Short mmCIF file of C-alpha atoms in Angstrom, two decimals:
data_model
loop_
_atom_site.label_atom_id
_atom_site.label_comp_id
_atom_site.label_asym_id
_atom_site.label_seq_id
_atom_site.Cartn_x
_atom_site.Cartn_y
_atom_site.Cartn_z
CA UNK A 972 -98.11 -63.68 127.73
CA UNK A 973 -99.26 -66.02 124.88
CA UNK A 974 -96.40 -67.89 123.28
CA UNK A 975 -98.24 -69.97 120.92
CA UNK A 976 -98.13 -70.38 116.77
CA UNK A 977 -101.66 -68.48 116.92
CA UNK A 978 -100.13 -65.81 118.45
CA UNK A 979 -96.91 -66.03 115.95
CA UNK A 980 -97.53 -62.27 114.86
CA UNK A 981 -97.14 -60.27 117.92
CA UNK A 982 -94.13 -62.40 119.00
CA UNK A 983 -90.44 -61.50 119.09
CA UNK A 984 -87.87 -63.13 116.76
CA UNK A 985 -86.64 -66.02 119.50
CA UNK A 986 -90.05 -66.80 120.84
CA UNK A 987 -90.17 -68.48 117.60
CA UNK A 988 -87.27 -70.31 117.80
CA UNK A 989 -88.13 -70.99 121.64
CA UNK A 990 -92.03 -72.74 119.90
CA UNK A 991 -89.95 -75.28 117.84
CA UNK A 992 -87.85 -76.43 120.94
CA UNK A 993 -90.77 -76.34 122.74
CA UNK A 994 -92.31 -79.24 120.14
CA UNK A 995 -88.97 -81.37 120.95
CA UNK A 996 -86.91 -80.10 118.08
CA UNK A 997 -83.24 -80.44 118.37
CA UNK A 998 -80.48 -76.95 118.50
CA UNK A 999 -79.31 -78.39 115.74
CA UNK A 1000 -82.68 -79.33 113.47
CA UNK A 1001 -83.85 -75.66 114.71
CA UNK A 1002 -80.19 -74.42 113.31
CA UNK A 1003 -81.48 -75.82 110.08
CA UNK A 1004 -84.84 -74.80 109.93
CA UNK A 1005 -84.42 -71.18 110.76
CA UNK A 1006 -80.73 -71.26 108.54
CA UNK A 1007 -79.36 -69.39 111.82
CA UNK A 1008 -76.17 -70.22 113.22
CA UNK A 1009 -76.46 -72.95 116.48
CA UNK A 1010 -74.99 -70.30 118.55
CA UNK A 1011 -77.93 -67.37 117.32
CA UNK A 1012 -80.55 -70.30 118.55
CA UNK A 1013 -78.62 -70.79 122.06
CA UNK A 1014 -78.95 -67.45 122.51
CA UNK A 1015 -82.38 -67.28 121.77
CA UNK A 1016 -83.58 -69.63 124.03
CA UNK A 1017 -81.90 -68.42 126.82
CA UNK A 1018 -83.32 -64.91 126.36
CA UNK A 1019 -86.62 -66.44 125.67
CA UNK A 1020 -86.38 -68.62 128.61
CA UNK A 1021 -85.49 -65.58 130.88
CA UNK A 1022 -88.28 -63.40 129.79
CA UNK A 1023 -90.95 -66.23 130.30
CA UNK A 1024 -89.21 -66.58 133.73
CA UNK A 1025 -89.41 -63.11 134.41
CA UNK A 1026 -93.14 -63.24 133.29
CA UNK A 1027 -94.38 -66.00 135.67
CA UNK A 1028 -92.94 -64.49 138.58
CA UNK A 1029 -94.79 -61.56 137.90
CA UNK A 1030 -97.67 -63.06 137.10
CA UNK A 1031 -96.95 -65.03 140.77
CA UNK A 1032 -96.29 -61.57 142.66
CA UNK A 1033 -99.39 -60.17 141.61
CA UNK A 1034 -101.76 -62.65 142.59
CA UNK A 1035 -99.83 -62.67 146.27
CA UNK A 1036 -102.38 -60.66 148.85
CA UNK A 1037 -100.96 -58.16 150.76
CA UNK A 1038 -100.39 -60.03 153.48
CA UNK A 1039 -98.20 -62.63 151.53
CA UNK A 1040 -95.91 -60.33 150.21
CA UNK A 1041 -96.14 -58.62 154.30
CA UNK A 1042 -94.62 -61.80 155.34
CA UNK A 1043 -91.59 -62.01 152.99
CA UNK A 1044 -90.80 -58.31 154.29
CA UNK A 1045 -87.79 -58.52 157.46
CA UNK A 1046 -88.90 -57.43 160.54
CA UNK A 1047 -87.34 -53.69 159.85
CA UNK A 1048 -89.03 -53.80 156.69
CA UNK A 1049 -92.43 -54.93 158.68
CA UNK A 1050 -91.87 -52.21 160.96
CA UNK A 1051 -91.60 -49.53 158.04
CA UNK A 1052 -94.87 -51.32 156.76
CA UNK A 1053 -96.75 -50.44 159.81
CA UNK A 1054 -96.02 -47.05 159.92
CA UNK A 1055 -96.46 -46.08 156.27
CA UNK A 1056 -100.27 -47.89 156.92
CA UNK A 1057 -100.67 -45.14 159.94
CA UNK A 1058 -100.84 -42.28 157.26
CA UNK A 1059 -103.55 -43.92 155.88
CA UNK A 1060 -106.62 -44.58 157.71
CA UNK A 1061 -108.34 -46.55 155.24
CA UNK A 1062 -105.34 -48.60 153.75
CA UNK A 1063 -105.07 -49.32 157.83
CA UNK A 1064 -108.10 -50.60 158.43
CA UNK A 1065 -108.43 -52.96 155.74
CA UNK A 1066 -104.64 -54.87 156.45
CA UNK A 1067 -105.90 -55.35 160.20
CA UNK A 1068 -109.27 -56.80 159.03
CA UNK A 1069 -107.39 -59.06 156.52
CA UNK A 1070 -104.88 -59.85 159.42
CA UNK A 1071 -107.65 -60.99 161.96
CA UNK A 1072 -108.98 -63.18 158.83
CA UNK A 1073 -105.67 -65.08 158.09
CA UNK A 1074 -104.71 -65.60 161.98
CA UNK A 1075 -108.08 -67.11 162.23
CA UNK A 1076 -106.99 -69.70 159.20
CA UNK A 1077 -103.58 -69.36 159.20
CA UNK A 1078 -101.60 -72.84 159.94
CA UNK A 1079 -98.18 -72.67 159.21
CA UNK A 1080 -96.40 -71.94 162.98
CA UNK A 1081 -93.63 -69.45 161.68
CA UNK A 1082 -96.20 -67.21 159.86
CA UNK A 1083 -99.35 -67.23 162.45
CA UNK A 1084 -95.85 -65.97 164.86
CA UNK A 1085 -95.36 -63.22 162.28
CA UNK A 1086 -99.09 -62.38 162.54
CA UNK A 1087 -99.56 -62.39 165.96
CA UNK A 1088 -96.53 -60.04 166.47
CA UNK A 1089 -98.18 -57.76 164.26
CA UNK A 1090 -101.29 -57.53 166.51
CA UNK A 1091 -98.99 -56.23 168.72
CA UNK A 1092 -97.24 -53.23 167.11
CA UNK A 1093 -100.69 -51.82 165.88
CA UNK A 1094 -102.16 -51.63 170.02
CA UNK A 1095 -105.41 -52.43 168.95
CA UNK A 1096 -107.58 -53.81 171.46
CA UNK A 1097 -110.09 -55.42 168.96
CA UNK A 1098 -107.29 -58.43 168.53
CA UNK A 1099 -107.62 -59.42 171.89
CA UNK A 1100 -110.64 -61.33 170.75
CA UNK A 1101 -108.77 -63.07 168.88
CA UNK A 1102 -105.39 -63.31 171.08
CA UNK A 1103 -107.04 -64.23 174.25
CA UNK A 1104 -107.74 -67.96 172.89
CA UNK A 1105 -104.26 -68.11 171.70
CA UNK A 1106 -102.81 -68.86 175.09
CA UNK A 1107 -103.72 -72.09 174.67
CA UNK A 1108 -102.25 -72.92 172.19
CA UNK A 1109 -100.10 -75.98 172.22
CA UNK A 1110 -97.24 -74.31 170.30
CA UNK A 1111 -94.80 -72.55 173.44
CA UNK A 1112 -93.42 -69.57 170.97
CA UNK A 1113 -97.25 -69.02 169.64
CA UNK A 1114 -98.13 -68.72 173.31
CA UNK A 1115 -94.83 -66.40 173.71
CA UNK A 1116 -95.54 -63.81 170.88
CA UNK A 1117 -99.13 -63.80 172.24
CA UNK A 1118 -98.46 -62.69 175.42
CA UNK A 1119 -95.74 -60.08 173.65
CA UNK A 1120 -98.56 -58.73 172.10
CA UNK A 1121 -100.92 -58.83 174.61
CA UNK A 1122 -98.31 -56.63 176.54
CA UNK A 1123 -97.90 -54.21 173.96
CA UNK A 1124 -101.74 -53.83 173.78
CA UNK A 1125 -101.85 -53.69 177.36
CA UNK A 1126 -105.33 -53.65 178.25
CA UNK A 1127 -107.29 -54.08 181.80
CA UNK A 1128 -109.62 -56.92 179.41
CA UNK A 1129 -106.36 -59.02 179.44
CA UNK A 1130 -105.59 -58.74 183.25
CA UNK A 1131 -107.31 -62.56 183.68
CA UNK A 1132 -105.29 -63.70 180.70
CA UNK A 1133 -101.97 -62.21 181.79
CA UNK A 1134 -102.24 -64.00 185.37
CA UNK A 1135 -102.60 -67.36 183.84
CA UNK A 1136 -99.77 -66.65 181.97
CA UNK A 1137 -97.97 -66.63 184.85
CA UNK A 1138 -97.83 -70.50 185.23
CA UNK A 1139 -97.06 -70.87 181.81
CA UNK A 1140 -94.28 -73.32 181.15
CA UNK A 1141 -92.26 -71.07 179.36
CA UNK A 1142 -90.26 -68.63 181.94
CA UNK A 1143 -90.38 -65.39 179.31
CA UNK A 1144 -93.61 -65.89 178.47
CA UNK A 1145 -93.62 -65.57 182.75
CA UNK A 1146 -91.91 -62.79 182.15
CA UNK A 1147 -93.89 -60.77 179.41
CA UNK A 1148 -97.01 -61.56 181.76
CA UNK A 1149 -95.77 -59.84 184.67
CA UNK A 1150 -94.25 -56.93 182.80
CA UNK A 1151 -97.66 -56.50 181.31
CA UNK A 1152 -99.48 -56.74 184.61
CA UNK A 1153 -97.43 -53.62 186.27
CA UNK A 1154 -99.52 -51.69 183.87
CA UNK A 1155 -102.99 -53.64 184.01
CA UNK A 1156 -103.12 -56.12 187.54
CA UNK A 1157 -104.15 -55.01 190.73
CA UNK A 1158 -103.87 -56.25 194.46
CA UNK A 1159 -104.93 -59.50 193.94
CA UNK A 1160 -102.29 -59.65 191.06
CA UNK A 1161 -100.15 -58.66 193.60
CA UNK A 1162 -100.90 -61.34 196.09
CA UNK A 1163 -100.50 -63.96 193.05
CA UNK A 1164 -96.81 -62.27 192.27
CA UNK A 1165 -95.62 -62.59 195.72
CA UNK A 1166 -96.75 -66.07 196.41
CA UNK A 1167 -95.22 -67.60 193.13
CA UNK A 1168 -91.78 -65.36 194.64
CA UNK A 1169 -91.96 -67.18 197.99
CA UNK A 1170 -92.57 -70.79 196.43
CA UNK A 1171 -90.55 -70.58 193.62
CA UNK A 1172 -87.57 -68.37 194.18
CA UNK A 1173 -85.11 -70.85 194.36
CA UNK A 1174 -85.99 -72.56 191.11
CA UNK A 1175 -87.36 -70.04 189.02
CA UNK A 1176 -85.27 -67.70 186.63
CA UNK A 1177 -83.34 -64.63 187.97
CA UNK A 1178 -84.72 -62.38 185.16
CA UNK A 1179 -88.03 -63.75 185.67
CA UNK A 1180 -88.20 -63.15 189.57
CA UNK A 1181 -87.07 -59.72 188.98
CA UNK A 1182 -89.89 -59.08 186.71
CA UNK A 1183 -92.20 -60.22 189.79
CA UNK A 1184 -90.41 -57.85 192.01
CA UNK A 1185 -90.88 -55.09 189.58
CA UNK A 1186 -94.20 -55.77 189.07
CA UNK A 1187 -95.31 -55.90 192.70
CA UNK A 1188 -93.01 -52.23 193.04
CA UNK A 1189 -95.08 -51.07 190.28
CA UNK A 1190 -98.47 -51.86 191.41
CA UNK A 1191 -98.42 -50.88 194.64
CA UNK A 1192 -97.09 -47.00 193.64
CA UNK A 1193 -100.15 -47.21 191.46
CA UNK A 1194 -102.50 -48.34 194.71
CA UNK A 1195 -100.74 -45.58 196.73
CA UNK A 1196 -102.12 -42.89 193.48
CA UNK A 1197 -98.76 -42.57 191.38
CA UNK A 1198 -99.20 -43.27 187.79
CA UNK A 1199 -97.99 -46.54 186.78
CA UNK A 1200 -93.78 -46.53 186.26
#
């Protein structure tokens, strides 16, 4: 939009009067000028005001990548998001490429959590390269939503990964890890499950123990050929 005195031809009525407030000119010296009434020049000013409003945050939505405008979205909405990208292959592949880009650069805490959690819902094991090194990180919910979406990916790659989650400071991160492990671990995951239940029953969470116990049930039905639970 080009609200200038060069432009003076292709503009509306107010934009006019909105130019000679815009070069400091009173309501009242524009009332004179324009021999309109000082309520007609009120009321142009808001409505000019409004529409140049309405124009820059336009202007502002359109230059926001997808992913900008994917992080605004609630979580329902997200969801939704997700699913409509499903029906198209293409449209798919480029978000998760542009995804993997932005949690590589991404810095703000409460949007790389957003991203993360994303990873998660699409089950693609191609973000594990990316999630893996994310355990690390020195942020506990960033290592929590990790591990969520290392679950929901739940691949034999993160079976390493998951068992060093099991120390992890945070007890439902503990918990995530040895949900995702019924699916993925194996005897020696089994071994590590029972020997942080005998040394830290007392002191550990309830919900987290039972996730150990489930675990362990789970596991050994798959090592005695029953499909995991």
């Amino acid at each position: 939009m080009d609200i200038s005195w060069s432009n003076i031809d292709n503009l509306d009525d107010y934009f006019i009067t909105y130019l000679l407030y815009n070069e400091s000119k009173t309501v009242s010296q524009i009332s004179k000028i324009r021999n309109i009434p000082i309520a007609d020049v009120n009321d142009h000013l808001i409505k000019a005001k409004l529409e140049i409003k309405s124009a820059n945050k336009q202007k502002v939505e359109s230059s926001k990548d997808v992913l900008d405008k994917f992080l605004e979205l609630g979580k329902d909405s997200r969801l939704e998001f997700i699913e409509e990208l499903s029906l198209d292959e293409e449209k798919e592949l480029n978000f998760k490429r542009e995804l993997y880009k932005r949690i590589l650069r991404e810095q703000n805490a409460d949007d790389l959590i957003v991203l993360i959690w994303a990873t998660g819902e699409f089950r693609d094991e191609r973000f594990l390269k990316i999630l893996h090194p994310l355990t690390n990180h020195r942020h506990s919910d960033i290592r929590r939503i990790t591990y969520s979406a290392i679950r929901k990916i739940s691949s034999p790659k993160s079976k390493l990964v998951l068992e060093k989650g099991l120390y992890d400071p945070n007890p439902q991160t503990r918990q995530y890890c040895a949900k995702a492990l019924a699916k993925v671990g194996d005897d020696k995951t089994v071994e590590i499950l029972q020997r942080l239940i005998d040394r830290k029953k007392i002191n550990e969470k309830e919900y987290v123990i039972r996730a150990y116990n489930e675990a362990i049930l789970a596991l050994k039905y798959l090592t005695a050929g029953g499909e995991a639970l």
